[in-house]
Amino acid sequence: MRSGIFTQGRRAARWTAAGAAMVMAGVLAGCGSDGDSGGDGGTLTAYVYGDDAVKIQEAAVKEFNKTSKVKVKLVPVPGTEYVNKLRSAMGSPSAPDIFYNWGGGSIKPYLDAGQLVDLTSAVKNDATLKNGFLPSIVEAGSLDGKIYGVPMRGMQPVMLFYNKTLFAENNVEVPKTWEDLQKAITTFKSKGITPFALGGSDKWPELMWMEYLLDRIGGPDVFRKIQNGDSSAWGDPAVLKAAQTVKQLVDDGAFGKNFNSVDYGNGGAPTLLNKGKAAMHLMGSWEYSTQLGKAPKFAKESLGWANFPTVAGGVGDPADVVGNPTNYWSINSRTKHKDAAIAFLKTMASKSYAQALVDNGDVPTTSNAASMLSGSPNPQFATDQYEMVQKAPSFTLSWDQALESQYATPLLTEISKLFAGKSTPEQFVAAMKAVK
């Protein structure tokens, strides 16, 4: 499996959710080196998720340090250790000045502890930052209407992937409406083909269905209320309708009979799709890279992708997307080099940085990325993905990323129970309303 943002993004999401309830152990004594932020020398320490894609950030740091008096020192932290190491460091005198994160619930504990620089005015008053990124991406990484992060990696929307060969052989149209989807389910079931691959044993793939269904049925504001701390919003009729729709899909056999024992992480669900045993797969955009690594011929010849279908009677915009918008840089409020840190973050909007992401197979979130995508490993996929996000009125962050772990952990448990038939839609709603 090829490394990069597509393949690491979802794994990283699991660790983030698990570590998001960060208890701040003490007050920071200060960050970086001595000196003011005006550029009289010194060092900015930047923590970054250590994977194959870190080479892009390493090159950006090297370029920045050529002209900046304040130097950036990049500290790659292995993925499995990242969340815990960041949490420990942020409660110590050796905290990083800048750090990689997923926005939403992953940084809320730091915001509550007063450890984040509010970047709202810096972004709005600087043309490079203000116009440099897709608005839906910047908004998705914000909290309480304020900006605390600057996008620094590729976008990761959830998309409806499908096996083009199976669709052609069975004369099935790619579903654009819920009625289309139900017809496809009926047709594929009659042919002995599982309509949707689903890695139910990992739980988080099931969450994607609820995320899209709630958006299509009730619009993005319902979950936005939940994310902002209004647990009563779980009682919104759209949440119950989404849960009931999930139950109907399960009862109709949309995911087959054994999805609870199928995983994603070890390739179970992707293999069902590329072997022709399942017709569709709702998954993050990293699915393309996953398939390219596991079944390159299938990825190049038979893998299709589309938007999630509309739901009759729903008020959500059919152009809305859900997923992991991107990763962000945030600045520690105790840094001694705030201006230099912001100057470094501005380089994320540069054409050269965006080009490096494209060359790595990522789709940048910068406003200037569209013209560069012809050089992507799969230009059509990259362009479709970029336009999907560019046109999205709303990009809802994955729920288990958007919420702190005291809510995200029980959410995954309750989602799993709902899909497994161990709780009813009404019980799902009641359980989530009760989480404090």
CSV table of C-alpha atoms in Angstrom, one decimal:
chain,number,residue,atom,x,y,z
A,1,MET,CA,0.0,0.0,0.0
A,2,ARG,CA,1.4,3.3,-1.0
A,3,SER,CA,2.0,5.8,1.8
A,4,GLY,CA,0.8,9.4,1.7
A,5,ILE,CA,-2.2,11.4,2.9
A,6,PHE,CA,-4.8,9.0,1.5
A,7,THR,CA,-3.6,6.0,3.4
A,8,GLN,CA,-2.4,7.6,6.6
A,9,GLY,CA,-5.2,10.0,7.0
A,10,ARG,CA,-7.8,7.6,8.3
A,11,ARG,CA,-5.4,5.7,10.6
A,12,ALA,CA,-4.3,9.0,12.0
A,13,ALA,CA,-8.0,9.9,12.6
A,14,ARG,CA,-8.4,6.9,14.9
A,15,TRP,CA,-5.4,7.9,17.0
A,16,THR,CA,-6.6,11.5,17.2
A,17,ALA,CA,-10.0,10.5,18.4
A,18,ALA,CA,-8.5,8.2,21.0
A,19,GLY,CA,-6.2,11.0,22.3
A,20,ALA,CA,-8.4,14.1,21.9
A,21,ALA,CA,-9.4,14.4,25.5
A,22,MET,CA,-6.1,16.0,26.4
A,23,VAL,CA,-5.7,16.9,30.1
A,24,MET,CA,-3.3,19.8,30.3
A,25,ALA,CA,-0.7,19.0,32.8
A,26,GLY,CA,0.7,22.3,34.0
A,27,VAL,CA,1.3,25.7,32.4
A,28,LEU,CA,3.8,26.2,29.7
A,29,ALA,CA,7.0,28.0,30.6
A,30,GLY,CA,7.6,29.1,27.1
A,31,CYS,CA,8.4,27.9,23.6
A,32,GLY,CA,11.2,28.2,21.1
A,33,SER,CA,14.4,30.1,21.8
A,34,ASP,CA,14.9,33.4,23.6
A,35,GLY,CA,14.4,36.6,21.6
A,36,ASP,CA,11.3,38.5,20.4
A,37,SER,CA,9.2,37.6,17.4
A,38,GLY,CA,10.6,40.4,15.2
A,39,GLY,CA,13.2,38.3,13.6
A,40,ASP,CA,16.4,38.8,15.7
A,41,GLY,CA,17.2,35.1,15.5
A,42,GLY,CA,15.9,32.1,17.4
A,43,THR,CA,14.1,28.8,16.7
A,44,LEU,CA,10.6,27.7,16.1
A,45,THR,CA,10.0,24.1,16.9
A,46,ALA,CA,7.3,22.5,14.8
A,47,TYR,CA,5.8,19.1,15.5
A,48,VAL,CA,4.6,17.1,12.5
A,49,TYR,CA,3.1,13.7,11.9
A,50,GLY,CA,5.9,11.5,10.8
A,51,ASP,CA,5.0,9.6,7.7
A,52,ASP,CA,6.3,9.4,4.1
A,53,ALA,CA,4.6,12.7,3.2
A,54,VAL,CA,6.7,14.6,5.8
A,55,LYS,CA,9.3,15.1,3.1
A,56,ILE,CA,7.1,17.9,1.7
A,57,GLN,CA,7.2,19.8,5.0
A,58,GLU,CA,10.9,19.2,5.3
A,59,ALA,CA,11.5,20.9,2.0
A,60,ALA,CA,9.2,23.8,3.0
A,61,VAL,CA,11.2,24.3,6.2
A,62,LYS,CA,14.5,24.2,4.3
A,63,GLU,CA,13.3,26.8,1.9
A,64,PHE,CA,11.8,29.1,4.6
A,65,ASN,CA,15.0,28.9,6.7
A,66,LYS,CA,17.1,30.3,3.8
A,67,THR,CA,15.6,33.8,4.3
A,68,SER,CA,14.2,33.8,7.8
A,69,LYS,CA,16.2,35.0,10.8
A,70,VAL,CA,14.1,32.8,13.0
A,71,LYS,CA,14.6,29.2,11.9
A,72,VAL,CA,12.0,26.5,11.9
A,73,LYS,CA,13.1,23.1,13.4
A,74,LEU,CA,10.9,20.3,12.2
A,75,VAL,CA,10.3,17.4,14.6
A,76,PRO,CA,8.7,14.4,12.9
A,77,VAL,CA,6.9,12.2,15.4
A,78,PRO,CA,6.0,8.6,14.4
A,79,GLY,CA,2.3,8.4,13.8
A,80,THR,CA,1.4,5.9,16.5
A,81,GLU,CA,3.1,8.2,19.0
A,82,TYR,CA,2.0,11.6,17.7
A,83,VAL,CA,-1.1,12.4,19.8
A,84,ASN,CA,0.4,11.2,23.1
A,85,LYS,CA,3.7,13.0,22.5
A,86,LEU,CA,2.0,16.2,21.5
A,87,ARG,CA,-0.3,16.1,24.6
A,88,SER,CA,2.7,15.5,26.9
A,89,ALA,CA,4.8,18.2,25.2
A,90,MET,CA,2.0,20.8,25.3
A,91,GLY,CA,1.9,20.4,29.1
A,92,SER,CA,5.6,21.0,29.5
A,93,PRO,CA,8.2,23.8,29.1
A,94,SER,CA,9.4,22.2,25.9
A,95,ALA,CA,6.1,22.6,24.0
A,96,PRO,CA,6.3,23.1,20.2
A,97,ASP,CA,5.7,26.6,18.8
A,98,ILE,CA,3.8,25.1,15.8
A,99,PHE,CA,2.0,21.8,15.6
A,100,TYR,CA,0.2,19.6,13.1
A,101,ASN,CA,-3.4,18.6,13.9
A,102,TRP,CA,-6.8,17.7,12.5
A,103,GLY,CA,-8.8,20.8,13.6
A,104,GLY,CA,-12.1,20.4,15.4
A,105,GLY,CA,-12.1,18.3,18.6
A,106,SER,CA,-8.4,17.5,18.2
A,107,ILE,CA,-7.5,21.1,19.2
A,108,LYS,CA,-10.4,22.1,21.4
A,109,PRO,CA,-8.7,21.0,24.7
A,110,TYR,CA,-5.7,23.3,23.7
A,111,LEU,CA,-8.2,26.1,23.0
A,112,ASP,CA,-9.9,25.6,26.3
A,113,ALA,CA,-6.5,25.8,28.0
A,114,GLY,CA,-5.6,29.1,26.3
A,115,GLN,CA,-2.8,27.5,24.3
A,116,LEU,CA,-3.8,28.5,20.7
A,117,VAL,CA,-3.1,31.7,18.8
A,118,ASP,CA,-6.3,33.1,17.3
A,119,LEU,CA,-5.4,33.5,13.6
A,120,THR,CA,-8.7,35.1,12.5
A,121,SER,CA,-7.4,38.6,12.1
A,122,ALA,CA,-4.1,37.4,10.7
A,123,VAL,CA,-5.9,35.5,8.0
A,124,LYS,CA,-8.5,38.2,7.2
A,125,ASN,CA,-5.9,41.0,7.0
A,126,ASP,CA,-3.3,39.1,4.9
A,127,ALA,CA,-4.2,38.6,1.2
A,128,THR,CA,-2.0,35.5,0.9
A,129,LEU,CA,-3.8,33.7,3.8
A,130,LYS,CA,-7.2,35.2,3.1
A,131,ASN,CA,-7.3,34.2,-0.6
A,132,GLY,CA,-4.9,31.2,-0.4
A,133,PHE,CA,-7.2,28.4,0.6
A,134,LEU,CA,-10.7,27.0,-0.2
A,135,PRO,CA,-13.1,28.7,2.2
A,136,SER,CA,-14.9,25.4,3.2
A,137,ILE,CA,-11.6,23.9,4.2
A,138,VAL,CA,-10.6,26.9,6.4
A,139,GLU,CA,-14.1,26.9,8.0
A,140,ALA,CA,-14.0,23.2,8.7
A,141,GLY,CA,-10.8,23.6,10.8
A,142,SER,CA,-12.2,26.5,12.8
A,143,LEU,CA,-13.8,26.5,16.2
A,144,ASP,CA,-16.5,28.8,17.5
A,145,GLY,CA,-16.3,30.8,14.3
A,146,LYS,CA,-12.6,31.6,14.8
A,147,ILE,CA,-9.6,30.4,12.8
A,148,TYR,CA,-6.9,28.5,14.7
A,149,GLY,CA,-5.3,26.5,11.9
A,150,VAL,CA,-3.8,27.0,8.4
A,151,PRO,CA,-4.2,24.1,6.0
A,152,MET,CA,-1.0,22.2,5.3
A,153,ARG,CA,-1.8,18.9,3.5
A,154,GLY,CA,-4.2,17.4,1.0
A,155,MET,CA,-8.0,17.2,1.2
A,156,GLN,CA,-9.7,13.9,2.2
A,157,PRO,CA,-13.4,14.0,1.3
A,158,VAL,CA,-15.6,10.9,1.6
A,159,MET,CA,-16.7,9.6,-1.8
A,160,LEU,CA,-18.8,6.9,-3.3
A,161,PHE,CA,-16.5,4.5,-5.0
A,162,TYR,CA,-17.8,1.8,-7.3
A,163,ASN,CA,-16.8,-1.0,-9.5
A,164,LYS,CA,-17.3,0.2,-13.1
A,165,THR,CA,-17.2,-3.3,-14.5
A,166,LEU,CA,-20.0,-4.6,-12.3
A,167,PHE,CA,-22.1,-1.5,-13.1
A,168,ALA,CA,-21.6,-2.0,-16.9
A,169,GLU,CA,-22.3,-5.8,-16.8
A,170,ASN,CA,-25.5,-5.3,-14.9
A,171,ASN,CA,-26.7,-2.2,-16.6
A,172,VAL,CA,-26.8,-0.2,-13.4
A,173,GLU,CA,-26.5,3.6,-13.4
A,174,VAL,CA,-24.4,5.3,-10.8
A,175,PRO,CA,-26.9,6.4,-8.1
A,176,LYS,CA,-27.6,10.1,-8.0
A,177,THR,CA,-30.8,9.9,-5.9
A,178,TRP,CA,-31.8,7.6,-3.0
A,179,GLU,CA,-34.3,5.9,-5.4
A,180,ASP,CA,-31.4,5.1,-7.7
A,181,LEU,CA,-29.4,3.7,-4.8
A,182,GLN,CA,-32.3,1.4,-3.8
A,183,LYS,CA,-32.6,0.1,-7.3
A,184,ALA,CA,-28.9,-0.6,-7.5
A,185,ILE,CA,-29.1,-2.5,-4.2
A,186,THR,CA,-32.0,-4.6,-5.5
A,187,THR,CA,-30.2,-5.4,-8.8
A,188,PHE,CA,-26.9,-6.3,-7.2
A,189,LYS,CA,-28.5,-8.5,-4.5
A,190,SER,CA,-30.4,-10.4,-7.2
A,191,LYS,CA,-27.0,-11.2,-8.9
A,192,GLY,CA,-25.4,-12.4,-5.6
A,193,ILE,CA,-23.2,-9.3,-5.4
A,194,THR,CA,-23.0,-7.4,-2.1
A,195,PRO,CA,-24.1,-3.8,-2.9
A,196,PHE,CA,-21.8,-2.1,-0.5
A,197,ALA,CA,-18.5,-3.2,1.0
A,198,LEU,CA,-18.3,-2.1,4.7
A,199,GLY,CA,-15.5,-2.6,7.2
A,200,GLY,CA,-17.8,-2.9,10.2
A,201,SER,CA,-15.3,-4.4,12.5
A,202,ASP,CA,-13.4,-1.0,12.5
A,203,LYS,CA,-16.6,1.0,13.4
A,204,TRP,CA,-15.4,4.3,11.8
A,205,PRO,CA,-16.4,3.3,8.3
A,206,GLU,CA,-20.0,3.0,9.5
A,207,LEU,CA,-19.8,6.6,10.8
A,208,MET,CA,-19.5,7.9,7.2
A,209,TRP,CA,-23.0,6.7,6.4
A,210,MET,CA,-24.5,8.6,9.3
A,211,GLU,CA,-22.5,11.7,8.5
A,212,TYR,CA,-23.7,11.9,4.9
A,213,LEU,CA,-27.3,10.9,5.7
A,214,LEU,CA,-27.7,13.5,8.4
A,215,ASP,CA,-26.2,16.2,6.1
A,216,ARG,CA,-28.5,15.2,3.2
A,217,ILE,CA,-31.6,14.9,5.4
A,218,GLY,CA,-31.1,17.8,7.9
A,219,GLY,CA,-28.3,19.9,6.4
A,220,PRO,CA,-25.0,20.7,8.1
A,221,ASP,CA,-26.4,22.9,10.9
A,222,VAL,CA,-27.7,19.9,12.9
A,223,PHE,CA,-24.2,18.4,13.5
A,224,ARG,CA,-22.8,21.9,13.8
A,225,LYS,CA,-24.9,22.4,16.9
A,226,ILE,CA,-23.7,19.1,18.3
A,227,GLN,CA,-20.1,20.0,17.6
A,228,ASN,CA,-20.7,23.3,19.4
A,229,GLY,CA,-21.8,21.5,22.6
A,230,ASP,CA,-25.5,21.3,22.2
A,231,SER,CA,-26.1,17.6,23.0
A,232,SER,CA,-29.9,18.1,22.7
A,233,ALA,CA,-29.4,18.4,18.9
A,234,TRP,CA,-29.0,14.6,18.9
A,235,GLY,CA,-32.8,14.8,19.3
A,236,ASP,CA,-33.3,16.6,16.1
A,237,PRO,CA,-35.7,14.6,13.9
A,238,ALA,CA,-33.1,14.4,11.1
A,239,VAL,CA,-30.8,12.4,13.4
A,240,LEU,CA,-33.6,9.8,14.0
A,241,LYS,CA,-34.4,9.7,10.3
A,242,ALA,CA,-30.7,9.1,9.4
A,243,ALA,CA,-30.5,6.3,12.0
A,244,GLN,CA,-33.7,4.8,10.6
A,245,THR,CA,-32.3,4.9,7.1
A,246,VAL,CA,-29.2,3.1,8.3
A,247,LYS,CA,-31.4,0.4,9.9
A,248,GLN,CA,-33.3,0.1,6.6
A,249,LEU,CA,-30.1,-0.3,4.6
A,250,VAL,CA,-28.9,-3.1,7.0
A,251,ASP,CA,-32.3,-4.8,6.9
A,252,ASP,CA,-32.3,-4.7,3.1
A,253,GLY,CA,-28.9,-6.4,3.0
A,254,ALA,CA,-27.1,-3.4,1.5
A,255,PHE,CA,-23.9,-4.4,3.3
A,256,GLY,CA,-24.3,-8.2,3.1
A,257,LYS,CA,-24.5,-10.4,6.2
A,258,ASN,CA,-20.9,-10.5,7.5
A,259,PHE,CA,-19.9,-6.8,7.4
A,260,ASN,CA,-19.3,-6.8,11.2
A,261,SER,CA,-16.4,-9.2,10.7
A,262,VAL,CA,-15.0,-7.3,7.7
A,263,ASP,CA,-12.2,-4.7,8.4
A,264,TYR,CA,-10.8,-1.8,6.4
A,265,GLY,CA,-7.3,-1.5,7.9
A,266,ASN,CA,-6.1,-4.9,6.7
A,267,GLY,CA,-7.7,-4.5,3.3
A,268,GLY,CA,-10.9,-6.5,3.8
A,269,ALA,CA,-13.5,-4.1,2.5
A,270,PRO,CA,-11.3,-2.7,-0.4
A,271,THR,CA,-10.6,-6.3,-1.5
A,272,LEU,CA,-14.4,-7.0,-1.8
A,273,LEU,CA,-14.6,-4.1,-4.2
A,274,ASN,CA,-11.7,-4.9,-6.4
A,275,LYS,CA,-12.5,-8.6,-6.5
A,276,GLY,CA,-16.0,-7.9,-7.8
A,277,LYS,CA,-17.7,-9.3,-4.6
A,278,ALA,CA,-19.1,-5.8,-3.7
A,279,ALA,CA,-20.3,-3.1,-6.1
A,280,MET,CA,-19.7,0.0,-4.1
A,281,HIS,CA,-17.8,1.4,-1.2
A,282,LEU,CA,-18.3,4.6,0.7
A,283,MET,CA,-14.9,5.7,1.8
A,284,GLY,CA,-12.4,8.6,2.1
A,285,SER,CA,-10.5,9.7,-0.9
A,286,TRP,CA,-7.5,7.6,0.2
A,287,GLU,CA,-9.4,4.6,-1.1
A,288,TYR,CA,-7.9,5.4,-4.6
A,289,SER,CA,-4.4,5.1,-3.2
A,290,THR,CA,-5.3,2.0,-1.3
A,291,GLN,CA,-6.7,0.4,-4.4
A,292,LEU,CA,-3.7,1.5,-6.4
A,293,GLY,CA,-1.5,-0.3,-4.0
A,294,LYS,CA,-3.6,-3.5,-3.7
A,295,ALA,CA,-5.0,-3.9,-7.2
A,296,PRO,CA,-3.3,-1.4,-9.6
A,297,LYS,CA,-5.0,-2.8,-12.7
A,298,PHE,CA,-8.5,-2.4,-11.0
A,299,ALA,CA,-7.6,1.1,-9.8
A,300,LYS,CA,-6.6,2.3,-13.2
A,301,GLU,CA,-9.4,0.5,-15.3
A,302,SER,CA,-12.4,-0.2,-13.2
A,303,LEU,CA,-12.5,2.1,-10.1
A,304,GLY,CA,-15.2,4.8,-10.4
A,305,TRP,CA,-16.2,7.6,-8.0
A,306,ALA,CA,-19.1,9.9,-7.4
A,307,ASN,CA,-20.9,12.2,-4.9
A,308,PHE,CA,-23.1,10.7,-2.2
A,309,PRO,CA,-26.7,10.7,-3.6
A,310,THR,CA,-29.5,13.0,-2.6
A,311,VAL,CA,-32.2,11.9,-0.2
A,312,ALA,CA,-35.9,12.7,-1.0
A,313,GLY,CA,-37.3,15.3,1.2
A,314,GLY,CA,-33.9,16.3,2.7
A,315,VAL,CA,-32.9,19.9,3.1
A,316,GLY,CA,-29.1,19.3,2.8
A,317,ASP,CA,-27.3,20.7,-0.3
A,318,PRO,CA,-26.4,17.7,-2.6
A,319,ALA,CA,-23.0,19.4,-3.1
A,320,ASP,CA,-22.1,19.2,0.6
A,321,VAL,CA,-19.3,16.8,1.5
A,322,VAL,CA,-18.1,15.2,4.7
A,323,GLY,CA,-14.7,13.7,5.7
A,324,ASN,CA,-11.3,15.0,6.8
A,325,PRO,CA,-11.0,18.4,5.1
A,326,THR,CA,-7.2,18.4,5.6
A,327,ASN,CA,-4.5,18.7,8.3
A,328,TYR,CA,-3.6,22.1,9.8
A,329,TRP,CA,-0.7,24.0,11.5
A,330,SER,CA,-1.7,25.7,14.7
A,331,ILE,CA,0.5,28.1,16.7
A,332,ASN,CA,1.1,27.8,20.5
A,333,SER,CA,0.1,31.0,22.3
A,334,ARG,CA,3.3,30.9,24.3
A,335,THR,CA,5.6,31.1,21.3
A,336,LYS,CA,8.2,33.9,21.4
A,337,HIS,CA,8.2,34.2,17.7
A,338,LYS,CA,4.5,34.6,16.7
A,339,ASP,CA,5.2,36.8,13.6
A,340,ALA,CA,7.8,34.4,12.3
A,341,ALA,CA,5.4,31.5,12.9
A,342,ILE,CA,2.7,33.2,10.9
A,343,ALA,CA,5.2,34.0,8.1
A,344,PHE,CA,6.0,30.2,8.0
A,345,LEU,CA,2.3,29.3,7.8
A,346,LYS,CA,1.9,31.7,4.9
A,347,THR,CA,4.3,29.6,2.8
A,348,MET,CA,1.6,26.8,2.8
A,349,ALA,CA,-0.3,28.9,0.3
A,350,SER,CA,2.6,29.1,-2.1
A,351,LYS,CA,2.5,27.6,-5.6
A,352,SER,CA,5.7,25.6,-5.0
A,353,TYR,CA,4.3,24.0,-1.9
A,354,ALA,CA,1.0,23.1,-3.6
A,355,GLN,CA,3.0,21.6,-6.5
A,356,ALA,CA,5.0,19.4,-4.1
A,357,LEU,CA,1.7,18.1,-2.7
A,358,VAL,CA,0.4,17.3,-6.2
A,359,ASP,CA,3.6,15.5,-7.1
A,360,ASN,CA,3.1,13.4,-4.0
A,361,GLY,CA,-0.4,12.3,-5.2
A,362,ASP,CA,-2.2,14.7,-2.9
A,363,VAL,CA,-4.9,17.2,-3.8
A,364,PRO,CA,-4.0,20.6,-2.2
A,365,THR,CA,-6.6,22.8,-0.5
A,366,THR,CA,-5.1,25.9,-2.0
A,367,SER,CA,-7.0,28.2,-4.3
A,368,ASN,CA,-4.3,27.9,-6.9
A,369,ALA,CA,-4.3,24.1,-7.1
A,370,ALA,CA,-6.7,23.5,-10.0
A,371,SER,CA,-4.2,24.4,-12.7
A,372,MET,CA,-1.6,22.0,-11.3
A,373,LEU,CA,-3.6,18.8,-11.1
A,374,SER,CA,-2.8,17.6,-14.7
A,375,GLY,CA,0.5,16.4,-13.2
A,376,SER,CA,-1.2,14.3,-10.6
A,377,PRO,CA,-0.8,10.4,-10.7
A,378,ASN,CA,-4.5,10.4,-11.7
A,379,PRO,CA,-5.4,13.8,-13.1
A,380,GLN,CA,-9.1,13.0,-13.5
A,381,PHE,CA,-9.5,11.7,-10.0
A,382,ALA,CA,-7.6,14.7,-8.5
A,383,THR,CA,-9.6,17.2,-10.6
A,384,ASP,CA,-12.9,15.6,-9.7
A,385,GLN,CA,-12.0,15.6,-6.0
A,386,TYR,CA,-10.8,19.2,-6.0
A,387,GLU,CA,-13.9,20.4,-7.8
A,388,MET,CA,-16.1,18.4,-5.4
A,389,VAL,CA,-14.6,20.3,-2.4
A,390,GLN,CA,-14.3,23.6,-4.2
A,391,LYS,CA,-18.1,23.6,-5.0
A,392,ALA,CA,-19.1,22.3,-1.6
A,393,PRO,CA,-21.2,24.8,0.4
A,394,SER,CA,-20.2,22.8,3.5
A,395,PHE,CA,-17.5,20.4,4.4
A,396,THR,CA,-18.3,18.6,7.7
A,397,LEU,CA,-15.4,17.2,9.6
A,398,SER,CA,-15.6,13.5,10.4
A,399,TRP,CA,-17.7,13.3,13.6
A,400,ASP,CA,-15.1,11.4,15.6
A,401,GLN,CA,-12.6,14.2,14.7
A,402,ALA,CA,-14.9,17.1,15.3
A,403,LEU,CA,-15.9,15.8,18.8
A,404,GLU,CA,-13.7,15.4,21.8
A,405,SER,CA,-13.1,11.8,22.8
A,406,GLN,CA,-15.6,11.7,25.7
A,407,TYR,CA,-18.2,12.1,23.0
A,408,ALA,CA,-16.4,10.4,20.0
A,409,THR,CA,-15.7,7.1,21.8
A,410,PRO,CA,-19.3,6.4,22.8
A,411,LEU,CA,-20.4,7.6,19.4
A,412,LEU,CA,-18.4,4.9,17.7
A,413,THR,CA,-19.8,2.4,20.2
A,414,GLU,CA,-23.4,3.4,19.5
A,415,ILE,CA,-22.9,3.5,15.8
A,416,SER,CA,-21.6,0.0,15.8
A,417,LYS,CA,-24.6,-1.2,17.9
A,418,LEU,CA,-27.0,0.5,15.5
A,419,PHE,CA,-25.4,-1.2,12.5
A,420,ALA,CA,-25.2,-4.6,14.3
A,421,GLY,CA,-28.9,-4.5,15.2
A,422,LYS,CA,-28.1,-4.4,18.9
A,423,SER,CA,-29.9,-1.1,19.3
A,424,THR,CA,-32.8,0.7,17.6
A,425,PRO,CA,-32.6,4.1,16.0
A,426,GLU,CA,-34.5,5.5,18.9
A,427,GLN,CA,-32.1,3.9,21.4
A,428,PHE,CA,-29.2,5.4,19.4
A,429,VAL,CA,-30.6,8.9,19.7
A,430,ALA,CA,-31.4,8.5,23.4
A,431,ALA,CA,-27.8,7.1,24.1
A,432,MET,CA,-26.1,10.1,22.3
A,433,LYS,CA,-28.4,12.7,24.0
A,434,ALA,CA,-27.3,11.1,27.4
A,435,VAL,CA,-23.6,11.4,26.8
A,436,LYS,CA,-22.1,14.2,28.9
